[in-house]
Protein backbone atom coordinates (compact mmCIF):
# COMPACT_ATOMS: atom_id res chain seq x y z
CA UNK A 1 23.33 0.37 -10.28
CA UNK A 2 23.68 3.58 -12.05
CA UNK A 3 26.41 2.36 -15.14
CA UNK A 4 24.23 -1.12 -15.54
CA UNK A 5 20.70 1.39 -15.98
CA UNK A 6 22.71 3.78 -17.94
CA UNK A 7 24.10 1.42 -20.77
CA UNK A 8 20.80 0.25 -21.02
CA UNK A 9 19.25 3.34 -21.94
CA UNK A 10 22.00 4.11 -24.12
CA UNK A 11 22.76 1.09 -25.71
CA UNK A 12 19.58 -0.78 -25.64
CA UNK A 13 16.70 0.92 -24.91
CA UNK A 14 17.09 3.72 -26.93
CA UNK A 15 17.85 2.42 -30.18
CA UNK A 16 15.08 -0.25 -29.60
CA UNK A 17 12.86 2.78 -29.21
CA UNK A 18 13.77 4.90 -31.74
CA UNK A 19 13.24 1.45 -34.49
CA UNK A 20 9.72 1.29 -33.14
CA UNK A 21 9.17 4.59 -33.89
CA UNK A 22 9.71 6.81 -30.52
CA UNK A 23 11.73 9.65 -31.41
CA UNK A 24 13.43 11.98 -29.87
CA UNK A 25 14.02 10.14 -26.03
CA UNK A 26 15.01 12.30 -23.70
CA UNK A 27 16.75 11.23 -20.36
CA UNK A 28 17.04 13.45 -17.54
CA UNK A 29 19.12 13.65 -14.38
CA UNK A 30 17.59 15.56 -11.77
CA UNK A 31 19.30 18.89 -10.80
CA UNK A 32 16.97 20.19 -7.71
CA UNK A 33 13.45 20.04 -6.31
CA UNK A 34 13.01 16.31 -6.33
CA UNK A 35 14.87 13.34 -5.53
CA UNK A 36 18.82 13.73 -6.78
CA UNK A 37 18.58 9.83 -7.37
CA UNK A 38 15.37 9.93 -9.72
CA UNK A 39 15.74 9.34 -13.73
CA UNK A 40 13.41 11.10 -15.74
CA UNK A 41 12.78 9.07 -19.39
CA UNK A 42 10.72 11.05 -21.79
CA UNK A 43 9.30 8.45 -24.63
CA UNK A 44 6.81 9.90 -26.84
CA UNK A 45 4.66 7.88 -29.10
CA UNK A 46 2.61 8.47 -32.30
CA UNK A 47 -0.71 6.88 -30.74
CA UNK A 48 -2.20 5.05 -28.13
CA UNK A 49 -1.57 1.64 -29.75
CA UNK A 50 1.91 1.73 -29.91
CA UNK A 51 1.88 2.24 -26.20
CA UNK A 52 -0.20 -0.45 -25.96
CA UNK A 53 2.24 -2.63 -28.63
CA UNK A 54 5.92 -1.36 -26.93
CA UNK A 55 6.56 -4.07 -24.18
CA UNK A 56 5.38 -6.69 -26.77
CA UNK A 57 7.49 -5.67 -29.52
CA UNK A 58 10.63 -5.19 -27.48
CA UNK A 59 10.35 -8.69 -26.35
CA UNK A 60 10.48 -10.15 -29.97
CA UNK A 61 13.59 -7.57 -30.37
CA UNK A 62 16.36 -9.89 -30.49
CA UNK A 63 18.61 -6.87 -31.35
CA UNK A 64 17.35 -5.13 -27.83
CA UNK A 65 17.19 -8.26 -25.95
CA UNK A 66 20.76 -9.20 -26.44
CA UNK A 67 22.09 -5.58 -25.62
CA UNK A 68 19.68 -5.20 -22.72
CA UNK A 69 21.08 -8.68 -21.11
CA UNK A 70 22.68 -7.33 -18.51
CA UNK A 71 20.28 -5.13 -17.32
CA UNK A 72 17.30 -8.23 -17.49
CA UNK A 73 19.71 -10.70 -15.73
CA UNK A 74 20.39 -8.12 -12.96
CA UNK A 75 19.85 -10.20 -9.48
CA UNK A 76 17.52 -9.38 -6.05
CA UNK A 77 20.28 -8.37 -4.50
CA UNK A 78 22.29 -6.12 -7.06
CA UNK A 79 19.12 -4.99 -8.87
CA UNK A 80 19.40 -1.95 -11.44
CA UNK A 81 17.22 0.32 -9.89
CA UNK A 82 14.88 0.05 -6.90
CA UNK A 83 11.34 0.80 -8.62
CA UNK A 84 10.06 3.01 -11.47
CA UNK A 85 6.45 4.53 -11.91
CA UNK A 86 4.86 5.28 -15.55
CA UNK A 87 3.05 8.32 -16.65
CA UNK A 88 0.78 8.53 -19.62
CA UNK A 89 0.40 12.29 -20.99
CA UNK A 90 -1.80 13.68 -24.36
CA UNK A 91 -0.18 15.84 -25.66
CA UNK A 92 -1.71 18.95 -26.47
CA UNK A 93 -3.36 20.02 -29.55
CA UNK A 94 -0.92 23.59 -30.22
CA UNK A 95 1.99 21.63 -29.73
CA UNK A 96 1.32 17.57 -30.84
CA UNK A 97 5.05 16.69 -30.99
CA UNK A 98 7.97 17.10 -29.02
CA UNK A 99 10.90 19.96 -29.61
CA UNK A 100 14.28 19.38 -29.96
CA UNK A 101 16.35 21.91 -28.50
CA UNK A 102 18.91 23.33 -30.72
CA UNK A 103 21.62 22.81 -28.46
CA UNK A 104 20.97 19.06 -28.31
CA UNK A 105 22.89 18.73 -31.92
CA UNK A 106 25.97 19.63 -30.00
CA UNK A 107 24.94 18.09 -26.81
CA UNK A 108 25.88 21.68 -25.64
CA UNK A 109 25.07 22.79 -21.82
CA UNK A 110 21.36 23.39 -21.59
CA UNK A 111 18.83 22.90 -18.24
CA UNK A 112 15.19 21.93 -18.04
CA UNK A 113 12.53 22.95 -16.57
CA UNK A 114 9.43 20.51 -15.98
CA UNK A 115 6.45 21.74 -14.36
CA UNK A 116 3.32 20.21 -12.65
CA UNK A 117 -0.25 22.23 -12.71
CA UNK A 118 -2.52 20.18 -10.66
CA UNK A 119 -6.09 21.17 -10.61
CA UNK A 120 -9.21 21.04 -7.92
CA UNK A 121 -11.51 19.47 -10.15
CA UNK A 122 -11.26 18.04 -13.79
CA UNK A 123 -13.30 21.06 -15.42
CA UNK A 124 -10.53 23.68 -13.89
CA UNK A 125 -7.98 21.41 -15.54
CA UNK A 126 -9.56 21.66 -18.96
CA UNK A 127 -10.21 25.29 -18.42
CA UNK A 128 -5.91 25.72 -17.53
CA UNK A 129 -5.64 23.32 -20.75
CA UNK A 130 -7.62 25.88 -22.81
CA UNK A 131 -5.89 28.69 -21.73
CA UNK A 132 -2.65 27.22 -23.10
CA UNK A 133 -4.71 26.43 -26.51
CA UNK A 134 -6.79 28.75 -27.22
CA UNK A 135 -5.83 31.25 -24.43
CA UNK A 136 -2.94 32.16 -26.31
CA UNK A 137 -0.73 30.81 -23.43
CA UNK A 138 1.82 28.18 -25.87
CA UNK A 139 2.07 31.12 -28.47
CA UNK A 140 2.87 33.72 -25.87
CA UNK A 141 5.43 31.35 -24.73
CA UNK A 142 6.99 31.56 -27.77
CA UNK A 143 6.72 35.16 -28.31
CA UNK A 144 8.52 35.64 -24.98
CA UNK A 145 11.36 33.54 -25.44
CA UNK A 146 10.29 30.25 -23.02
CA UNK A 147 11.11 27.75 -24.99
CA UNK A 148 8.82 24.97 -24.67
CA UNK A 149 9.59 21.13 -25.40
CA UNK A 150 6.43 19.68 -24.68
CA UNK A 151 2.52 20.28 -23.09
CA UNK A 152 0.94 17.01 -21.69
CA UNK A 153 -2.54 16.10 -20.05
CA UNK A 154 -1.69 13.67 -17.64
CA UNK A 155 -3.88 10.45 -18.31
CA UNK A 156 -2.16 7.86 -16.04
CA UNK A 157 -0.33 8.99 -13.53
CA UNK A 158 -0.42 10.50 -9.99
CA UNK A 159 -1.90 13.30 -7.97
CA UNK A 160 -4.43 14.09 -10.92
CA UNK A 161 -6.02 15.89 -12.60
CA UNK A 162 -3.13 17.94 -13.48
CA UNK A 163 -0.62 18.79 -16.80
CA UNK A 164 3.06 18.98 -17.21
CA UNK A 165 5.24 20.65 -19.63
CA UNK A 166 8.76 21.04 -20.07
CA UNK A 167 10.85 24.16 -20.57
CA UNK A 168 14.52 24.44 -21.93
CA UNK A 169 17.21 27.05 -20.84
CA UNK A 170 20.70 27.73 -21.55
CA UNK A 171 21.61 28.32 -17.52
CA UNK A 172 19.38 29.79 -14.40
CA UNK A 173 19.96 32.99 -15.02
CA UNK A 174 18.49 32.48 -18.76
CA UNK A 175 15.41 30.67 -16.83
CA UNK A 176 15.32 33.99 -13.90
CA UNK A 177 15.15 36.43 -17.52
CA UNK A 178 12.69 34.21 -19.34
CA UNK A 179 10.47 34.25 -16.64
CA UNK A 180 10.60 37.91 -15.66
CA UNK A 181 9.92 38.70 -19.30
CA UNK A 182 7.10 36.53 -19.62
CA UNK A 183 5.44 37.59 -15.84
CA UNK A 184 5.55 41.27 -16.82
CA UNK A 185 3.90 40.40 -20.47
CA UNK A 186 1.49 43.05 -20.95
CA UNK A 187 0.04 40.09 -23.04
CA UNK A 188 0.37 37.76 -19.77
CA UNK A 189 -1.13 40.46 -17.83
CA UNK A 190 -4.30 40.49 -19.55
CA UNK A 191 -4.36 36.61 -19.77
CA UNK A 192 -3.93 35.94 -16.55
CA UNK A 193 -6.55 38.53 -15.23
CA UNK A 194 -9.37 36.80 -17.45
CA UNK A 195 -12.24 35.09 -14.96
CA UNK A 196 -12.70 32.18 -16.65
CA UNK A 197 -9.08 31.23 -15.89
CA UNK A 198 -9.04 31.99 -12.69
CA UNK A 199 -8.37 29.48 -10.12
CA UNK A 200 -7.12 26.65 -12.27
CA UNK A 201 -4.17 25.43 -10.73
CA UNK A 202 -4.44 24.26 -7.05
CA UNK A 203 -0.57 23.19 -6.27
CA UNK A 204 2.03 23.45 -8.55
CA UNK A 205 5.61 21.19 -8.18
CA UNK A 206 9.02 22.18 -10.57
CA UNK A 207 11.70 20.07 -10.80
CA UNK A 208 15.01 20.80 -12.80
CA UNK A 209 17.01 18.29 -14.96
CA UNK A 210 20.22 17.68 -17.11
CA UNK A 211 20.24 15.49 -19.88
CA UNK A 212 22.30 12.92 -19.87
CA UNK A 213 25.46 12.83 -22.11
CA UNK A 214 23.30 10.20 -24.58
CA UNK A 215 19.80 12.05 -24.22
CA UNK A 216 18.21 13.08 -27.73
CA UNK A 217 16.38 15.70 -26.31
């Protein structure tokens, strides 16, 4: 049930999140190359032990419990939604914290971009890792005009190794310009010809989203 899920994101999820400390949450609809009925929730967290603490601490949220009622009470055969999967990502060490899109203050129009690098082996992983770090990859990003939100490691989570990171445009054809600009990079050029980067990324899967109207990403 899409409204029962939605107000409890909105109204009790959320704020239970952002009073344990997870700021910004982002919540994503999906606009092509996955499933139109999956919900992408973005939930970053200052360390490993308040991962470990969440559940707990939402369940002695009396504040969150009463708001999220609805949704908890939800029965076997009107459930509000049919099964979610969890990913743990580290975030990388150029960019430790998530970005806020501009636009997001005004909830204005904006599309995302989240991408999936999976790797033949764990050391060609690292190796596509470093290129982003000390490659110069993030920075070039930046240079370019691809506006990042967040780079992850994936340490739970399926079809590894690989790494995902998140992109924000104003429209496709802002995505189409950002990525011609950055593909015919002199600086991209060079990067990408290096041998010790080559052959890092085996299969790669890009899904677009929308944030919801109550995302704070």
């Amino acid at each position: 049930r899409k409204g029962v899920l939605a107000d409890y994101l909105e109204k009790a999820f959320i704020p239970a999140a952002n009073r344990l400390g997870s700021r910004p949450v982002g919540v994503f609809n999906v606009v092509s190359g996955s499933n139109a009925l999956n919900l992408f929730v973005l939930v970053p967290h200052a360390s490993l032990e308040s991962v470990l603490a969440s559940h707990g601490k939402l369940a002695a949220d009396a504040e969150y419990l009463k708001a999220a009622a609805p949704y908890l009470s939800a029965s076997i055969d009107n459930p509000a939604y049919t099964r979610y999967e969890s990913t743990l990502l580290w975030a990388f060490k150029n960019l430790p914290r998530v970005r806020v899109p501009a636009e997001t203050a005004g909830n204005k129009p904006r599309i995302f971009e989240l991408r999936i690098y999976e790797s033949h082996s764990e050391a060609a992983a690292l190796k596509k890792i470093e290129m982003f770090n000390e490659g110069g990859e993030i920075a070039l990003f930046d240079r370019i005009g691809l506006r990042s939100v967040f780079y992850g490691q994936t340490l739970i989570g399926q079809r590894q190794p690989n790494l995902v990171y998140m992109t924000v445009h104003q429209d496709m054809a802002a995505r189409e310009k950002a990525w011609d600009a950055f593909r015919l990079s002199p600086d991209w050029k060079a990067l990408s010809s290096n041998p010790i980067y080559a052959n890092t990324v085996s299969a790669t899967t890009v899904v677009f989203l929308r944030p919801t109207a109550y995302s704070q990403i």
